[in-house]
Amino acid sequence: MSEVLSQSEIDALLSALQSGEVDVDTIRHEDNTRKVRVYDFRRPSKFSKDQLYTLEVIYDNFSRLLSTFLSGSLRSRVNAKVVSVDQITYEEFIRSIPNPTILNIFSMEPLEGKAIFEINPIIGFSIIDRLFGGPGLSNIKGRPLTEIERNVMEKLSEKILSLFHESWLSLIDLEAFLETIEINPQFTQVLSPLEMVIIITINMQIAETEGLVNICLPCLMLEPLSEKLNTKFWFSNSVSNANENSSFNLQKVIEKTTLTVAAVLGINNLSVYELLGLQVGDVIPLEQNNDKEINIYVESKLKYHGKPGLLGNKIAVQISNVCMEGSDENE
């Protein structure tokens, strides 16, 4: 909405123009400068800043999950944090990463297409060293993975990609599946060179080793989610999912809670004098007929009536009636 000047402001501006205090050419130049915006037709922007920010929020969540998972798996302090989210061409991405590197080619069903989870060799060999019982140092450079190292990274990458499900759950219920692992970026022809991709760069620190991992998502893969990729939609769904998860988790906790259940065969009142005089072999009569149902208490609350008996070699009670709430006895 354009700014509206008051009459006094208009008079002051006209006075300044007449006196030469304000130059008309300067105003025109500034106005034209504001309207000009550089646009690179070779790198068209597929997603807005708000959509990129939503992706940053999603992978901030993924980074926290990744830190927790790797800290437990490697038994070492791991910190992962998103440092940038950019739109570039696939060719620019390939040129920006080292050769050799660790390229996990994966799919995200139900979305179409292939994506890349690239792990810098500095981080990759540090992880492998930790998994093999070492201190996590990464002194090996410029060589591909051995067959054993490749198998280890495949299993680890599958577990890492499984974290995508929870990260994306506020927008879409998806599953990431590892397709293959490549080493040479130049031979990884997942997309055409000029196709636009989203690059999420995550800085990872494992003990004293620090490096980058990159997630390359084709814009064509994310286009079906373009309407959902906004912070308002993400946060509203996050609150809803959080409430559902809280209820589900609370239910699970309650289901596992242990309660004390007591079947009372009978009761009687004794004086202190009678209690002190009890000896082995004495019989205490109970105010309970042998053909009458007994009371069953849950955490000292009367909940059932039942009949005592035997189940195998153990004393048992069969529930014959559920007590209705509201009576004085139940309360």
mmCIF file of C-alpha atoms in Angstrom:
data_model
loop_
_atom_site.group_PDB
_atom_site.id
_atom_site.type_symbol
_atom_site.label_atom_id
_atom_site.label_comp_id
_atom_site.label_asym_id
_atom_site.label_seq_id
_atom_site.Cartn_x
_atom_site.Cartn_y
_atom_site.Cartn_z
ATOM 1 C CA MET A 1 0.000 0.000 0.000
ATOM 2 C CA SER A 2 1.459 3.409 -1.009
ATOM 3 C CA GLU A 3 2.108 6.008 1.687
ATOM 4 C CA VAL A 4 -0.354 8.961 1.712
ATOM 5 C CA LEU A 5 1.048 12.449 2.473
ATOM 6 C CA SER A 6 -0.825 14.950 4.600
ATOM 7 C CA GLN A 7 -1.536 18.441 3.259
ATOM 8 C CA SER A 8 1.219 19.984 5.380
ATOM 9 C CA GLU A 9 3.731 17.425 4.020
ATOM 10 C CA ILE A 10 2.662 18.180 0.448
ATOM 11 C CA ASP A 11 3.130 21.934 1.027
ATOM 12 C CA ALA A 12 6.568 21.343 2.550
ATOM 13 C CA LEU A 13 7.638 19.165 -0.404
ATOM 14 C CA LEU A 14 6.479 21.747 -2.984
ATOM 15 C CA SER A 15 8.315 24.476 -1.089
ATOM 16 C CA ALA A 16 11.499 22.406 -1.054
ATOM 17 C CA LEU A 17 11.239 21.773 -4.817
ATOM 18 C CA GLN A 18 10.751 25.447 -5.589
ATOM 19 C CA SER A 19 13.709 26.502 -3.423
ATOM 20 C CA GLY A 20 15.986 23.879 -4.972
ATOM 21 C CA GLU A 21 16.525 22.125 -1.670
ATOM 22 C CA VAL A 22 15.297 18.860 -3.259
ATOM 23 C CA ASP A 23 16.418 17.823 -6.764
ATOM 24 C CA VAL A 24 13.704 16.314 -8.986
ATOM 25 C CA ASP A 25 16.220 14.207 -10.931
ATOM 26 C CA THR A 26 17.464 12.648 -7.677
ATOM 27 C CA ILE A 27 13.922 11.628 -6.739
ATOM 28 C CA ARG A 28 13.355 10.066 -10.147
ATOM 29 C CA HIS A 29 16.656 8.192 -9.958
ATOM 30 C CA GLU A 30 15.887 6.783 -6.507
ATOM 31 C CA ASP A 31 12.389 5.780 -7.570
ATOM 32 C CA ASN A 32 13.688 3.946 -10.642
ATOM 33 C CA THR A 33 16.393 2.221 -8.591
ATOM 34 C CA ARG A 34 13.808 0.801 -6.205
ATOM 35 C CA LYS A 35 11.778 -0.707 -9.045
ATOM 36 C CA VAL A 36 14.672 -2.492 -10.744
ATOM 37 C CA ARG A 37 15.333 -6.081 -9.654
ATOM 38 C CA VAL A 38 18.027 -8.327 -11.086
ATOM 39 C CA TYR A 39 16.718 -11.632 -12.426
ATOM 40 C CA ASP A 40 18.976 -14.402 -13.712
ATOM 41 C CA PHE A 41 17.059 -16.357 -16.357
ATOM 42 C CA ARG A 42 19.699 -19.098 -16.255
ATOM 43 C CA ARG A 43 18.892 -19.730 -12.569
ATOM 44 C CA PRO A 44 15.163 -19.085 -12.119
ATOM 45 C CA SER A 45 13.993 -19.124 -8.512
ATOM 46 C CA LYS A 46 11.491 -21.932 -8.067
ATOM 47 C CA PHE A 47 10.668 -21.285 -4.417
ATOM 48 C CA SER A 48 10.100 -18.151 -2.373
ATOM 49 C CA LYS A 49 12.044 -17.084 0.700
ATOM 50 C CA ASP A 50 9.205 -18.267 2.941
ATOM 51 C CA GLN A 51 9.274 -21.699 1.310
ATOM 52 C CA LEU A 52 13.042 -21.923 1.743
ATOM 53 C CA TYR A 53 12.652 -20.910 5.376
ATOM 54 C CA THR A 54 10.105 -23.693 5.863
ATOM 55 C CA LEU A 55 12.624 -26.177 4.469
ATOM 56 C CA GLU A 56 15.204 -24.763 6.872
ATOM 57 C CA VAL A 57 12.818 -25.359 9.783
ATOM 58 C CA ILE A 58 12.182 -28.937 8.614
ATOM 59 C CA TYR A 59 15.881 -29.728 8.429
ATOM 60 C CA ASP A 60 16.623 -27.940 11.695
ATOM 61 C CA ASN A 61 14.383 -30.584 13.197
ATOM 62 C CA PHE A 62 16.199 -33.264 11.184
ATOM 63 C CA SER A 63 19.563 -31.951 12.448
ATOM 64 C CA ARG A 64 18.460 -32.344 16.054
ATOM 65 C CA LEU A 65 17.291 -35.898 15.383
ATOM 66 C CA LEU A 66 20.556 -36.628 13.573
ATOM 67 C CA SER A 67 22.628 -35.299 16.474
ATOM 68 C CA THR A 68 20.759 -37.491 18.947
ATOM 69 C CA PHE A 69 20.966 -40.593 16.743
ATOM 70 C CA LEU A 70 24.680 -40.298 15.956
ATOM 71 C CA SER A 71 25.582 -39.397 19.537
ATOM 72 C CA GLY A 72 24.079 -42.706 20.643
ATOM 73 C CA SER A 73 25.442 -44.748 17.736
ATOM 74 C CA LEU A 74 28.985 -43.379 17.905
ATOM 75 C CA ARG A 75 29.066 -42.860 21.685
ATOM 76 C CA SER A 76 30.511 -39.440 21.109
ATOM 77 C CA ARG A 77 29.371 -35.846 21.218
ATOM 78 C CA VAL A 78 27.783 -34.963 17.868
ATOM 79 C CA ASN A 79 26.383 -31.576 16.909
ATOM 80 C CA ALA A 80 24.565 -30.915 13.624
ATOM 81 C CA LYS A 81 23.193 -27.548 12.530
ATOM 82 C CA VAL A 82 21.751 -26.153 9.287
ATOM 83 C CA VAL A 83 24.006 -23.396 7.954
ATOM 84 C CA SER A 84 22.325 -22.577 4.616
ATOM 85 C CA VAL A 85 19.440 -23.361 2.258
ATOM 86 C CA ASP A 86 20.080 -22.338 -1.364
ATOM 87 C CA GLN A 87 18.640 -22.709 -4.861
ATOM 88 C CA ILE A 88 21.286 -23.563 -7.442
ATOM 89 C CA THR A 89 21.638 -25.725 -10.535
ATOM 90 C CA TYR A 90 22.542 -29.381 -10.236
ATOM 91 C CA GLU A 91 25.770 -28.706 -12.147
ATOM 92 C CA GLU A 92 26.831 -26.075 -9.583
ATOM 93 C CA PHE A 93 26.165 -28.514 -6.772
ATOM 94 C CA ILE A 94 28.277 -31.249 -8.392
ATOM 95 C CA ARG A 95 31.144 -28.808 -8.898
ATOM 96 C CA SER A 96 31.002 -27.629 -5.282
ATOM 97 C CA ILE A 97 31.546 -31.021 -3.613
ATOM 98 C CA PRO A 98 34.830 -32.964 -3.372
ATOM 99 C CA ASN A 99 35.802 -35.954 -5.497
ATOM 100 C CA PRO A 100 35.702 -38.615 -4.170
ATOM 101 C CA THR A 101 32.884 -38.155 -1.679
ATOM 102 C CA ILE A 102 30.009 -40.218 -0.271
ATOM 103 C CA LEU A 103 26.814 -39.744 -2.297
ATOM 104 C CA ASN A 104 23.728 -41.499 -0.948
ATOM 105 C CA ILE A 105 21.137 -41.601 -3.744
ATOM 106 C CA PHE A 106 17.658 -41.943 -2.255
ATOM 107 C CA SER A 107 13.963 -41.625 -3.028
ATOM 108 C CA MET A 108 11.223 -40.023 -0.932
ATOM 109 C CA GLU A 109 7.951 -41.849 -1.484
ATOM 110 C CA PRO A 110 5.309 -40.820 -2.432
ATOM 111 C CA LEU A 111 7.262 -37.975 -4.109
ATOM 112 C CA GLU A 112 8.740 -38.720 -7.531
ATOM 113 C CA GLY A 113 12.417 -38.510 -8.423
ATOM 114 C CA LYS A 114 15.778 -39.094 -6.789
ATOM 115 C CA ALA A 115 17.622 -36.950 -4.260
ATOM 116 C CA ILE A 116 21.164 -36.962 -2.827
ATOM 117 C CA PHE A 117 22.466 -37.009 0.730
ATOM 118 C CA GLU A 118 26.171 -36.150 0.413
ATOM 119 C CA ILE A 119 28.550 -36.831 3.302
ATOM 120 C CA ASN A 120 31.917 -35.131 3.116
ATOM 121 C CA PRO A 121 34.787 -37.658 3.403
ATOM 122 C CA ILE A 122 36.089 -35.850 6.492
ATOM 123 C CA ILE A 123 32.836 -36.661 8.297
ATOM 124 C CA GLY A 124 32.368 -40.031 6.594
ATOM 125 C CA PHE A 125 35.726 -41.486 7.585
ATOM 126 C CA SER A 126 35.379 -40.037 11.085
ATOM 127 C CA ILE A 127 32.076 -41.916 11.493
ATOM 128 C CA ILE A 128 33.602 -45.120 10.129
ATOM 129 C CA ASP A 129 36.585 -44.802 12.486
ATOM 130 C CA ARG A 130 34.239 -44.417 15.472
ATOM 131 C CA LEU A 131 32.119 -47.406 14.398
ATOM 132 C CA PHE A 132 35.275 -49.521 14.123
ATOM 133 C CA GLY A 133 36.294 -48.588 17.671
ATOM 134 C CA GLY A 134 38.712 -45.750 16.859
ATOM 135 C CA PRO A 135 38.833 -42.198 18.290
ATOM 136 C CA GLY A 136 36.942 -40.737 15.316
ATOM 137 C CA LEU A 137 39.896 -39.077 13.591
ATOM 138 C CA SER A 138 39.743 -38.577 9.827
ATOM 139 C CA ASN A 139 43.285 -38.668 8.452
ATOM 140 C CA ILE A 140 42.405 -40.570 5.267
ATOM 141 C CA LYS A 141 41.857 -38.345 2.257
ATOM 142 C CA GLY A 142 41.433 -38.770 -1.470
ATOM 143 C CA ARG A 143 40.409 -42.413 -1.630
ATOM 144 C CA PRO A 144 37.089 -44.230 -2.179
ATOM 145 C CA LEU A 145 35.432 -46.487 0.361
ATOM 146 C CA THR A 146 36.483 -50.104 0.701
ATOM 147 C CA GLU A 147 33.799 -52.781 0.334
ATOM 148 C CA ILE A 148 33.528 -53.187 4.114
ATOM 149 C CA GLU A 149 33.345 -49.421 4.668
ATOM 150 C CA ARG A 150 30.693 -49.164 1.959
ATOM 151 C CA ASN A 151 28.514 -51.807 3.606
ATOM 152 C CA VAL A 152 28.830 -50.047 6.973
ATOM 153 C CA MET A 153 27.882 -46.675 5.448
ATOM 154 C CA GLU A 154 24.895 -48.205 3.645
ATOM 155 C CA LYS A 155 23.411 -49.497 6.897
ATOM 156 C CA LEU A 156 24.109 -46.217 8.692
ATOM 157 C CA SER A 157 22.689 -44.128 5.833
ATOM 158 C CA GLU A 158 19.473 -46.169 5.826
ATOM 159 C CA LYS A 159 18.985 -45.354 9.512
ATOM 160 C CA ILE A 160 19.785 -41.681 8.938
ATOM 161 C CA LEU A 161 17.286 -41.448 6.064
ATOM 162 C CA SER A 162 14.605 -42.989 8.289
ATOM 163 C CA LEU A 163 14.750 -39.748 10.309
ATOM 164 C CA PHE A 164 13.251 -37.895 7.328
ATOM 165 C CA HIS A 165 9.823 -39.341 8.180
ATOM 166 C CA GLU A 166 9.536 -37.516 11.511
ATOM 167 C CA SER A 167 11.113 -34.331 10.109
ATOM 168 C CA TRP A 168 8.542 -34.047 7.295
ATOM 169 C CA LEU A 169 5.532 -35.381 9.185
ATOM 170 C CA SER A 170 3.975 -31.936 9.686
ATOM 171 C CA LEU A 171 3.696 -31.551 5.897
ATOM 172 C CA ILE A 172 3.554 -35.033 4.426
ATOM 173 C CA ASP A 173 3.789 -38.649 5.490
ATOM 174 C CA LEU A 174 6.817 -39.791 3.505
ATOM 175 C CA GLU A 175 9.508 -42.467 3.696
ATOM 176 C CA ALA A 176 13.073 -42.095 2.415
ATOM 177 C CA PHE A 177 14.717 -45.179 0.904
ATOM 178 C CA LEU A 178 18.385 -45.574 0.025
ATOM 179 C CA GLU A 179 18.837 -46.585 -3.621
ATOM 180 C CA THR A 180 22.623 -46.761 -3.932
ATOM 181 C CA ILE A 181 25.904 -45.155 -2.854
ATOM 182 C CA GLU A 182 28.180 -43.446 -5.378
ATOM 183 C CA ILE A 183 31.684 -42.057 -4.920
ATOM 184 C CA ASN A 184 32.400 -39.947 -8.007
ATOM 185 C CA PRO A 185 30.101 -36.891 -8.393
ATOM 186 C CA GLN A 186 30.882 -36.610 -12.112
ATOM 187 C CA PHE A 187 29.372 -40.037 -12.757
ATOM 188 C CA THR A 188 26.252 -39.384 -10.693
ATOM 189 C CA GLN A 189 23.747 -38.359 -13.347
ATOM 190 C CA VAL A 190 20.621 -38.109 -11.226
ATOM 191 C CA LEU A 191 19.432 -34.885 -12.886
ATOM 192 C CA SER A 192 20.182 -32.760 -15.925
ATOM 193 C CA PRO A 193 22.981 -30.214 -15.304
ATOM 194 C CA LEU A 194 20.746 -27.113 -15.539
ATOM 195 C CA GLU A 195 17.903 -28.428 -13.388
ATOM 196 C CA MET A 196 17.297 -26.357 -10.260
ATOM 197 C CA VAL A 197 17.805 -28.006 -6.888
ATOM 198 C CA ILE A 198 17.491 -27.047 -3.241
ATOM 199 C CA ILE A 199 20.713 -27.550 -1.261
ATOM 200 C CA ILE A 200 20.457 -27.848 2.519
ATOM 201 C CA THR A 201 23.948 -27.608 3.996
ATOM 202 C CA ILE A 202 24.450 -28.964 7.517
ATOM 203 C CA ASN A 203 27.585 -28.414 9.562
ATOM 204 C CA MET A 204 28.497 -31.494 11.608
ATOM 205 C CA GLN A 205 30.937 -31.767 14.483
ATOM 206 C CA ILE A 206 31.926 -35.197 15.797
ATOM 207 C CA ALA A 207 34.213 -34.784 18.805
ATOM 208 C CA GLU A 208 37.092 -32.745 17.342
ATOM 209 C CA THR A 209 36.244 -33.418 13.674
ATOM 210 C CA GLU A 210 34.137 -30.894 11.764
ATOM 211 C CA GLY A 211 32.748 -30.988 8.229
ATOM 212 C CA LEU A 212 29.692 -30.565 6.019
ATOM 213 C CA VAL A 213 26.910 -32.745 4.702
ATOM 214 C CA ASN A 214 24.599 -31.634 1.887
ATOM 215 C CA ILE A 215 21.058 -32.651 1.040
ATOM 216 C CA CYS A 216 20.207 -32.086 -2.632
ATOM 217 C CA LEU A 217 16.461 -32.026 -3.366
ATOM 218 C CA PRO A 218 15.277 -31.456 -6.968
ATOM 219 C CA CYS A 219 12.783 -28.623 -7.267
ATOM 220 C CA LEU A 220 10.610 -30.833 -9.475
ATOM 221 C CA MET A 221 10.391 -33.338 -6.619
ATOM 222 C CA LEU A 222 9.162 -30.649 -4.198
ATOM 223 C CA GLU A 223 6.729 -28.899 -6.562
ATOM 224 C CA PRO A 224 3.701 -30.985 -5.436
ATOM 225 C CA LEU A 225 4.337 -29.587 -1.918
ATOM 226 C CA SER A 226 4.703 -25.952 -2.972
ATOM 227 C CA GLU A 227 1.364 -24.915 -1.440
ATOM 228 C CA LYS A 228 2.207 -26.624 1.853
ATOM 229 C CA LEU A 229 5.732 -25.223 2.024
ATOM 230 C CA ASN A 230 4.919 -22.206 4.143
ATOM 231 C CA THR A 231 5.564 -21.480 7.789
ATOM 232 C CA LYS A 232 1.879 -20.965 8.658
ATOM 233 C CA PHE A 233 0.895 -24.411 7.381
ATOM 234 C CA TRP A 234 3.933 -26.069 8.964
ATOM 235 C CA PHE A 235 3.464 -24.555 12.417
ATOM 236 C CA SER A 236 -0.293 -25.227 12.492
ATOM 237 C CA ASN A 237 0.299 -28.881 11.607
ATOM 238 C CA SER A 238 3.199 -29.105 14.060
ATOM 239 C CA VAL A 239 0.946 -28.040 16.930
ATOM 240 C CA SER A 240 -1.717 -30.535 15.840
ATOM 241 C CA ASN A 241 0.813 -33.381 15.552
ATOM 242 C CA ALA A 242 2.372 -32.415 18.857
ATOM 243 C CA ASN A 243 -1.009 -32.661 20.583
ATOM 244 C CA GLU A 244 -1.724 -36.028 18.947
ATOM 245 C CA ASN A 245 1.720 -37.341 19.874
ATOM 246 C CA SER A 246 1.322 -36.102 23.442
ATOM 247 C CA SER A 247 -1.994 -37.922 23.786
ATOM 248 C CA PHE A 248 -0.529 -41.063 22.236
ATOM 249 C CA ASN A 249 2.554 -40.967 24.473
ATOM 250 C CA LEU A 250 0.414 -40.319 27.555
ATOM 251 C CA GLN A 251 -1.759 -43.306 26.659
ATOM 252 C CA LYS A 252 1.320 -45.516 26.316
ATOM 253 C CA VAL A 253 2.633 -44.385 29.710
ATOM 254 C CA ILE A 254 -0.717 -45.040 31.351
ATOM 255 C CA GLU A 255 -0.991 -48.489 29.744
ATOM 256 C CA LYS A 256 2.375 -49.477 31.230
ATOM 257 C CA THR A 257 1.548 -48.186 34.726
ATOM 258 C CA THR A 258 1.498 -50.919 37.400
ATOM 259 C CA LEU A 259 -1.511 -50.966 39.747
ATOM 260 C CA THR A 260 -2.057 -52.928 42.940
ATOM 261 C CA VAL A 261 -5.079 -55.260 42.800
ATOM 262 C CA ALA A 262 -6.213 -56.878 46.066
ATOM 263 C CA ALA A 263 -8.943 -59.482 46.583
ATOM 264 C CA VAL A 264 -10.100 -59.320 50.220
ATOM 265 C CA LEU A 265 -11.299 -62.696 51.508
ATOM 266 C CA GLY A 266 -12.752 -61.132 54.625
ATOM 267 C CA ILE A 267 -12.179 -58.792 57.557
ATOM 268 C CA ASN A 268 -12.690 -58.780 61.321
ATOM 269 C CA ASN A 269 -12.109 -56.367 64.175
ATOM 270 C CA LEU A 270 -9.809 -57.288 67.064
ATOM 271 C CA SER A 271 -8.988 -55.386 70.193
ATOM 272 C CA VAL A 272 -5.382 -54.659 71.055
ATOM 273 C CA TYR A 273 -5.670 -57.138 73.946
ATOM 274 C CA GLU A 274 -6.848 -59.887 71.550
ATOM 275 C CA LEU A 275 -4.169 -58.994 69.002
ATOM 276 C CA LEU A 276 -1.404 -59.238 71.625
ATOM 277 C CA GLY A 277 -2.699 -62.628 72.714
ATOM 278 C CA LEU A 278 -2.578 -64.259 69.275
ATOM 279 C CA GLN A 279 -0.404 -67.372 68.989
ATOM 280 C CA VAL A 280 0.506 -69.875 66.295
ATOM 281 C CA GLY A 281 -2.504 -72.059 65.546
ATOM 282 C CA ASP A 282 -5.153 -69.543 66.618
ATOM 283 C CA VAL A 283 -8.082 -69.136 64.222
ATOM 284 C CA ILE A 284 -9.547 -65.706 63.349
ATOM 285 C CA PRO A 285 -13.130 -65.892 62.122
ATOM 286 C CA LEU A 286 -13.965 -63.523 59.235
ATOM 287 C CA GLU A 287 -17.191 -61.651 58.641
ATOM 288 C CA GLN A 288 -17.566 -63.344 55.273
ATOM 289 C CA ASN A 289 -19.780 -66.264 54.276
ATOM 290 C CA ASN A 290 -18.080 -68.870 52.117
ATOM 291 C CA ASP A 291 -20.779 -68.586 49.452
ATOM 292 C CA LYS A 292 -20.685 -64.803 49.238
ATOM 293 C CA GLU A 293 -18.765 -62.781 46.649
ATOM 294 C CA ILE A 294 -15.615 -61.052 47.857
ATOM 295 C CA ASN A 295 -14.523 -57.480 47.158
ATOM 296 C CA ILE A 296 -11.690 -56.724 44.719
ATOM 297 C CA TYR A 297 -9.876 -53.408 45.147
ATOM 298 C CA VAL A 298 -7.721 -51.510 42.616
ATOM 299 C CA GLU A 299 -5.403 -49.068 44.387
ATOM 300 C CA SER A 300 -7.657 -49.237 47.472
ATOM 301 C CA LYS A 301 -10.744 -48.453 45.353
ATOM 302 C CA LEU A 302 -13.529 -51.065 45.178
ATOM 303 C CA LYS A 303 -13.892 -51.937 41.478
ATOM 304 C CA TYR A 304 -15.101 -55.571 41.236
ATOM 305 C CA HIS A 305 -16.825 -58.430 43.009
ATOM 306 C CA GLY A 306 -15.597 -61.955 42.510
ATOM 307 C CA LYS A 307 -15.563 -65.585 43.582
ATOM 308 C CA PRO A 308 -12.400 -67.132 45.066
ATOM 309 C CA GLY A 309 -11.057 -70.415 43.750
ATOM 310 C CA LEU A 310 -7.987 -72.186 42.391
ATOM 311 C CA LEU A 311 -6.188 -71.823 39.057
ATOM 312 C CA GLY A 312 -3.668 -74.608 38.788
ATOM 313 C CA ASN A 313 -1.620 -74.517 41.988
ATOM 314 C CA LYS A 314 -2.456 -70.878 42.748
ATOM 315 C CA ILE A 315 -5.303 -69.151 44.536
ATOM 316 C CA ALA A 316 -7.317 -67.048 42.098
ATOM 317 C CA VAL A 317 -10.476 -64.971 41.941
ATOM 318 C CA GLN A 318 -13.042 -64.881 39.156
ATOM 319 C CA ILE A 319 -14.632 -61.479 38.490
ATOM 320 C CA SER A 320 -18.396 -61.778 38.586
ATOM 321 C CA ASN A 321 -19.448 -58.157 38.743
ATOM 322 C CA VAL A 322 -18.045 -54.726 37.887
ATOM 323 C CA CYS A 323 -18.900 -52.110 40.482
ATOM 324 C CA MET A 324 -20.589 -49.003 39.137
ATOM 325 C CA GLU A 325 -18.996 -45.687 40.066
ATOM 326 C CA GLY A 326 -20.958 -43.279 42.220
ATOM 327 C CA SER A 327 -21.777 -45.386 45.234
ATOM 328 C CA ASP A 328 -20.243 -44.600 48.615
ATOM 329 C CA GLU A 329 -18.514 -47.956 48.575
ATOM 330 C CA ASN A 330 -16.726 -47.156 45.342
ATOM 331 C CA GLU A 331 -15.581 -43.713 46.323
#
